[in-house]
GROMACS .gro file of N, CA, C and O in nm:
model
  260
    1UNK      N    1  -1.165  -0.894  -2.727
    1UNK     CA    2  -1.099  -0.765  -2.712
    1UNK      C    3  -1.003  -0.771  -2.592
    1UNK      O    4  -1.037  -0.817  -2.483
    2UNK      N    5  -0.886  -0.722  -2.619
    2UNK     CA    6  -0.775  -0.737  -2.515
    2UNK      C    7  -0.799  -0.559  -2.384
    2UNK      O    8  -0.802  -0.439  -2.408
    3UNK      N    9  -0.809  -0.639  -2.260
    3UNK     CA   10  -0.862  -0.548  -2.184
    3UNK      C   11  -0.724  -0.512  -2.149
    3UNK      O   12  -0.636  -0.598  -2.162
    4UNK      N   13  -0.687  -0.372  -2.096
    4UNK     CA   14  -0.550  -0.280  -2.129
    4UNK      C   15  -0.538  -0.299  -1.931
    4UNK      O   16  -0.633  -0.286  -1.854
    5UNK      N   17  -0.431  -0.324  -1.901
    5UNK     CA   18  -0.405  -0.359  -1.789
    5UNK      C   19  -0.353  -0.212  -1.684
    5UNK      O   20  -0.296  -0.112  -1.727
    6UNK      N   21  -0.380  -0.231  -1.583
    6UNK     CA   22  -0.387  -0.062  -1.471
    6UNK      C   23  -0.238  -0.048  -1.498
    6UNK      O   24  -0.146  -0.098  -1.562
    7UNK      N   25  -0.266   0.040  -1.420
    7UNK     CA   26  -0.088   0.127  -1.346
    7UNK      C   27  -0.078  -0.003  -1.238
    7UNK      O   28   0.013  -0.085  -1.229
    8UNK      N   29  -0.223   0.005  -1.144
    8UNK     CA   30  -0.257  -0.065  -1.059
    8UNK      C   31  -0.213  -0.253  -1.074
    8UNK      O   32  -0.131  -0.308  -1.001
    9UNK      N   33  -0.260  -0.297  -1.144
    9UNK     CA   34  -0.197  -0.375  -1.168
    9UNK      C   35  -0.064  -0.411  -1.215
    9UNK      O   36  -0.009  -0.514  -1.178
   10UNK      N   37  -0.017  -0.338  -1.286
   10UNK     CA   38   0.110  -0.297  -1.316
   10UNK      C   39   0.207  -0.337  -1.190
   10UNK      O   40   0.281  -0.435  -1.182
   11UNK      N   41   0.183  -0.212  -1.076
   11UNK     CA   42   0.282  -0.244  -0.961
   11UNK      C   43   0.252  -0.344  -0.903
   11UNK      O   44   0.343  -0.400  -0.841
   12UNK      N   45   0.085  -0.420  -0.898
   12UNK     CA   46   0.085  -0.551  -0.813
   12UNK      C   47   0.195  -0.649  -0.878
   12UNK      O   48   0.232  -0.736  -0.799
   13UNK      N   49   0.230  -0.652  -0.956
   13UNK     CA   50   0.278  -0.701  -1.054
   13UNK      C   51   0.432  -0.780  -1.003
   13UNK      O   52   0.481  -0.887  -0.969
   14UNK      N   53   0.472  -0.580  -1.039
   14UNK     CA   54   0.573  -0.559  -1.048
   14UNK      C   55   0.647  -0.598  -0.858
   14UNK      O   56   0.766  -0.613  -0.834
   15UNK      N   57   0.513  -0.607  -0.734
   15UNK     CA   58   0.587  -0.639  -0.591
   15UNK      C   59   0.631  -0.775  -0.637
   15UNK      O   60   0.746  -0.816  -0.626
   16UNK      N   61   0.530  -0.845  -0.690
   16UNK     CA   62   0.523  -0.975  -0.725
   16UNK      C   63   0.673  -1.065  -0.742
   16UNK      O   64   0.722  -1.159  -0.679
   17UNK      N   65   0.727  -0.965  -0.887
   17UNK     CA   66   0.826  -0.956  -0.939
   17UNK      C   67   0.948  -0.954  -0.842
   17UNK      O   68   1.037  -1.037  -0.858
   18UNK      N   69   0.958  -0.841  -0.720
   18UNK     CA   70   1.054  -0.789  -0.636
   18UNK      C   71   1.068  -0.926  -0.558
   18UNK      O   72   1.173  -0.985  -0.536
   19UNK      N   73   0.944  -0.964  -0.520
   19UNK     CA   74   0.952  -1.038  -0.377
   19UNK      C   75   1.029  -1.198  -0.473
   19UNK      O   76   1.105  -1.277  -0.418
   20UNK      N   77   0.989  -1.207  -0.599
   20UNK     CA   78   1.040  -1.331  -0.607
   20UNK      C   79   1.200  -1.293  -0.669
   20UNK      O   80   1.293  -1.358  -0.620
   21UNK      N   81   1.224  -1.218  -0.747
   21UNK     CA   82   1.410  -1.199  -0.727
   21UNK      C   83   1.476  -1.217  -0.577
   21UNK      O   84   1.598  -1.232  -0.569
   22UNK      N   85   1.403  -1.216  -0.473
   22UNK     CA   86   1.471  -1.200  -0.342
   22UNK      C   87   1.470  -1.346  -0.292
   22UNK      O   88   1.565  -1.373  -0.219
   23UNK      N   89   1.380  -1.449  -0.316
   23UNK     CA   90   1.405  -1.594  -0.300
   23UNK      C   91   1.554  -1.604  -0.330
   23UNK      O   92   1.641  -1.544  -0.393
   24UNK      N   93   1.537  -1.729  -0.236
   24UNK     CA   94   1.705  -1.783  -0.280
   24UNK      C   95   1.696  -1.907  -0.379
   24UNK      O   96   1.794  -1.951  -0.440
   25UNK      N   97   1.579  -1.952  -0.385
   25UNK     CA   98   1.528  -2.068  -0.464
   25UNK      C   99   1.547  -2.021  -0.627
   25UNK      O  100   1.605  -2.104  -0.697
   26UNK      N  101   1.499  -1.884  -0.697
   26UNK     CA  102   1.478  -1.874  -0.762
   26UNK      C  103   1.633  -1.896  -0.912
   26UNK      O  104   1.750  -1.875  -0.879
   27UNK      N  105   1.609  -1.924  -1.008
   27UNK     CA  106   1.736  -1.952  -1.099
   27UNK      C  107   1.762  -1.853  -1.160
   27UNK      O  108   1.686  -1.760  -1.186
   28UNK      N  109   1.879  -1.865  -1.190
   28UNK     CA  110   1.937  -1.722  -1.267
   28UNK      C  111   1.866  -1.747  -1.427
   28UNK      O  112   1.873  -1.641  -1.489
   29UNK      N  113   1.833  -1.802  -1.467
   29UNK     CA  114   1.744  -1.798  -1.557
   29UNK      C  115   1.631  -1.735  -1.526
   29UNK      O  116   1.609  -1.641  -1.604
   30UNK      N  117   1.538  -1.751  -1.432
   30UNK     CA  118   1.389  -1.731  -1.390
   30UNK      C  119   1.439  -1.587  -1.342
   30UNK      O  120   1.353  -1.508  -1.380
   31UNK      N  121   1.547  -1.516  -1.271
   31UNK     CA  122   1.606  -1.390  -1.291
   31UNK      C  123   1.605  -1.346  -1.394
   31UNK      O  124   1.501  -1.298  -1.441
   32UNK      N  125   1.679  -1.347  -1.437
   32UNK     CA  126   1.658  -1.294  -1.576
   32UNK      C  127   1.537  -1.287  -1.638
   32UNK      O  128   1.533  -1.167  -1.666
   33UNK      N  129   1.468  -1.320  -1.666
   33UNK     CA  130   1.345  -1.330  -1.719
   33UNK      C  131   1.230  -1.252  -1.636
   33UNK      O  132   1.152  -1.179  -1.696
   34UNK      N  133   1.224  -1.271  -1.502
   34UNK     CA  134   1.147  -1.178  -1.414
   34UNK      C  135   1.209  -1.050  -1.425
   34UNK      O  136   1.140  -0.951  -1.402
   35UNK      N  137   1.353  -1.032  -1.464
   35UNK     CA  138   1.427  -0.885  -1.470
   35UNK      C  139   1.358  -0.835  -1.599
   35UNK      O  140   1.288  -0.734  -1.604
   36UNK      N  141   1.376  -0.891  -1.670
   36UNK     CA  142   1.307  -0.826  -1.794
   36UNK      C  143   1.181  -0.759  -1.783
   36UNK      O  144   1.157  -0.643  -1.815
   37UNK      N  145   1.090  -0.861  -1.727
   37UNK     CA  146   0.935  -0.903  -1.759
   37UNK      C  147   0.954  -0.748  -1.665
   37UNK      O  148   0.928  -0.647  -1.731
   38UNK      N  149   0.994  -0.729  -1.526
   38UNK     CA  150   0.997  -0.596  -1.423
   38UNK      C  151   1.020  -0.486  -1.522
   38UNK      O  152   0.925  -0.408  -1.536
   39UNK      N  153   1.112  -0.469  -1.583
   39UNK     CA  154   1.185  -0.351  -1.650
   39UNK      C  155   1.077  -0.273  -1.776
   39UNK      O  156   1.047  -0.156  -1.802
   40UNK      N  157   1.031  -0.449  -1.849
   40UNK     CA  158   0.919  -0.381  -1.954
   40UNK      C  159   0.761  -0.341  -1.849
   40UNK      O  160   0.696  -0.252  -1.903
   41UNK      N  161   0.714  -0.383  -1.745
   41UNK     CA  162   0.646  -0.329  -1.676
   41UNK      C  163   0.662  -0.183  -1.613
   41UNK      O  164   0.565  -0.111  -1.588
   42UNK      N  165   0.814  -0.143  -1.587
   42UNK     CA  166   0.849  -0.011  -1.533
   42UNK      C  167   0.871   0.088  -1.634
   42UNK      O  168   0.878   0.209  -1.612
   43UNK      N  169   0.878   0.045  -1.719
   43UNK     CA  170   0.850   0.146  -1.811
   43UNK      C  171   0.737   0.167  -1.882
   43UNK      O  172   0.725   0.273  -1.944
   44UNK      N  173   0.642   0.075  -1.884
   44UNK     CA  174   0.466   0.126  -1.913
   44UNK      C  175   0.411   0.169  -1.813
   44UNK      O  176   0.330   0.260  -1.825
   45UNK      N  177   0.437   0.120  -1.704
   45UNK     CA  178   0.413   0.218  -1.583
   45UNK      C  179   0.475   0.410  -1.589
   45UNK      O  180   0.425   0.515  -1.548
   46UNK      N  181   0.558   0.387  -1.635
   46UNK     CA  182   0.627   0.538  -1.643
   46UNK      C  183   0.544   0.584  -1.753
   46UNK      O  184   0.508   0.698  -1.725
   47UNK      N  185   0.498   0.548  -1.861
   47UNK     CA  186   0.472   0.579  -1.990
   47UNK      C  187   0.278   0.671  -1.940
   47UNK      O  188   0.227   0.780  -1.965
   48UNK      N  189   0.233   0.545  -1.861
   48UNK     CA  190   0.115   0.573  -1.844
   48UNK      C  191   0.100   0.709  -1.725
   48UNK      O  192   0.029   0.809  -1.731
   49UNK      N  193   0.172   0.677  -1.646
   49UNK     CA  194   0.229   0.809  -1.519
   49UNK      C  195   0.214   0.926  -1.650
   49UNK      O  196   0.109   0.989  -1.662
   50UNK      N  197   0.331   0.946  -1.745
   50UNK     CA  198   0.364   1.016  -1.789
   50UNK      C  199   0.206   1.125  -1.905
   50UNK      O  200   0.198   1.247  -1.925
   51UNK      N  201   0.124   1.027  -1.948
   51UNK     CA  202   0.022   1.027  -1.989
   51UNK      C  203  -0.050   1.059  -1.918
   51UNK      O  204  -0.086   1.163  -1.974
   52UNK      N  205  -0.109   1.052  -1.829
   52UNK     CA  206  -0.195   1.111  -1.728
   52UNK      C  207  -0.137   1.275  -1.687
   52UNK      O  208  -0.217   1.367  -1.700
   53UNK      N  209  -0.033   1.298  -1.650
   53UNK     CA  210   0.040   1.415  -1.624
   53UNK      C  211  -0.031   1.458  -1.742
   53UNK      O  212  -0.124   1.535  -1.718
   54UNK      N  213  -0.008   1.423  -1.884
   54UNK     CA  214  -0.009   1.508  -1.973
   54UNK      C  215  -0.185   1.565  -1.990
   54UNK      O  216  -0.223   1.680  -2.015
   55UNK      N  217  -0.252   1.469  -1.973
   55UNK     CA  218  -0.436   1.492  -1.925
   55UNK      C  219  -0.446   1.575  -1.846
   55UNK      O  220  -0.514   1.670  -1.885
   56UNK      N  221  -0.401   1.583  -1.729
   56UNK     CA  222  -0.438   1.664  -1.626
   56UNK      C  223  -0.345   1.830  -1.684
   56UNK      O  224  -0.374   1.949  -1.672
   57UNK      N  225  -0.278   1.790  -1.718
   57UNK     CA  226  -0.184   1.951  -1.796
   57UNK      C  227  -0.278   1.993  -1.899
   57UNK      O  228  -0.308   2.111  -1.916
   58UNK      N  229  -0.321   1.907  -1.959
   58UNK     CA  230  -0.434   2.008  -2.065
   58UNK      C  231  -0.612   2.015  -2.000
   58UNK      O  232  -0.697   2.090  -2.048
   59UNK      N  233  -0.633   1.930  -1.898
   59UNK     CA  234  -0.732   2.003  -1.845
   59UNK      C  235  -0.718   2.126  -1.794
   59UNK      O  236  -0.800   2.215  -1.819
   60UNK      N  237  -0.592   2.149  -1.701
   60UNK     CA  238  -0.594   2.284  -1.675
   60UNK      C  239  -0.580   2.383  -1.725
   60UNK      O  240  -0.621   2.494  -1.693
   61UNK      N  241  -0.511   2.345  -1.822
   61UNK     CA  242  -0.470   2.487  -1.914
   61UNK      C  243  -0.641   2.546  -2.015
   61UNK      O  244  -0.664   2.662  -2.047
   62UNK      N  245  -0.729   2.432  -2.042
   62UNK     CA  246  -0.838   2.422  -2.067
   62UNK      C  247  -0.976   2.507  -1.952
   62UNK      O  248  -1.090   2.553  -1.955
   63UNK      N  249  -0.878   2.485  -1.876
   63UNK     CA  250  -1.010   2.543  -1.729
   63UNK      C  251  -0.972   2.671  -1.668
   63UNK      O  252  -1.046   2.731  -1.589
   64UNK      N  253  -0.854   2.715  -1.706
   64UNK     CA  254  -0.768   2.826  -1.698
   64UNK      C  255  -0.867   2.917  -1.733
   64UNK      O  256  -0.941   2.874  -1.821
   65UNK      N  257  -0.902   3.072  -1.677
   65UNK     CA  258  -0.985   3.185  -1.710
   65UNK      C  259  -0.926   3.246  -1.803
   65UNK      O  260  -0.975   3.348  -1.851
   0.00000   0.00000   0.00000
C-alpha cells in the first residue's frame, strides 16, 4: 500500500529542491527537472492546504449553534 506523503514532507522536500537550484554545480538539465519535480510538489501542497481549509470550514459550520 502506497503511504500518501505530508504537506510536511512535501516542503522538506521542496527546501531540498530550493537549496539545490542555487548550487552552481548543478546542470541545466538537473534544473529543469528539479523545476518541475518543485512545481508538481507546490501544487499538491496547495491542493492539500486547500483541503484542509475546506475540513475545518465544514467543521464549523457543523458546530455552529
Amino acid at each position: 500500500m502506497e503511504q500518501k506523503e505530508t504537506i510536511e514532507q512535501s516542503l522538506r522536500r521542496l527546501e531540498e529542491i530550493v537549496e539545490r537550484l542555487g548550487e552552481e554545480t548543478v546542470t541545466l538539465d538537473d534544473s529543469l527537472a528539479l523545476f518541475a519535480e518543485g512545481m508538481k510538489l507546490s501544487q499538491k501542497c496547495l491542493q492539500q492546504l486547500e483541503d484542509a481549509e475546506l475540513i475545518v470550514e465544514q467543521h464549523s459550520v457543523s458546530s455552529s449553534p
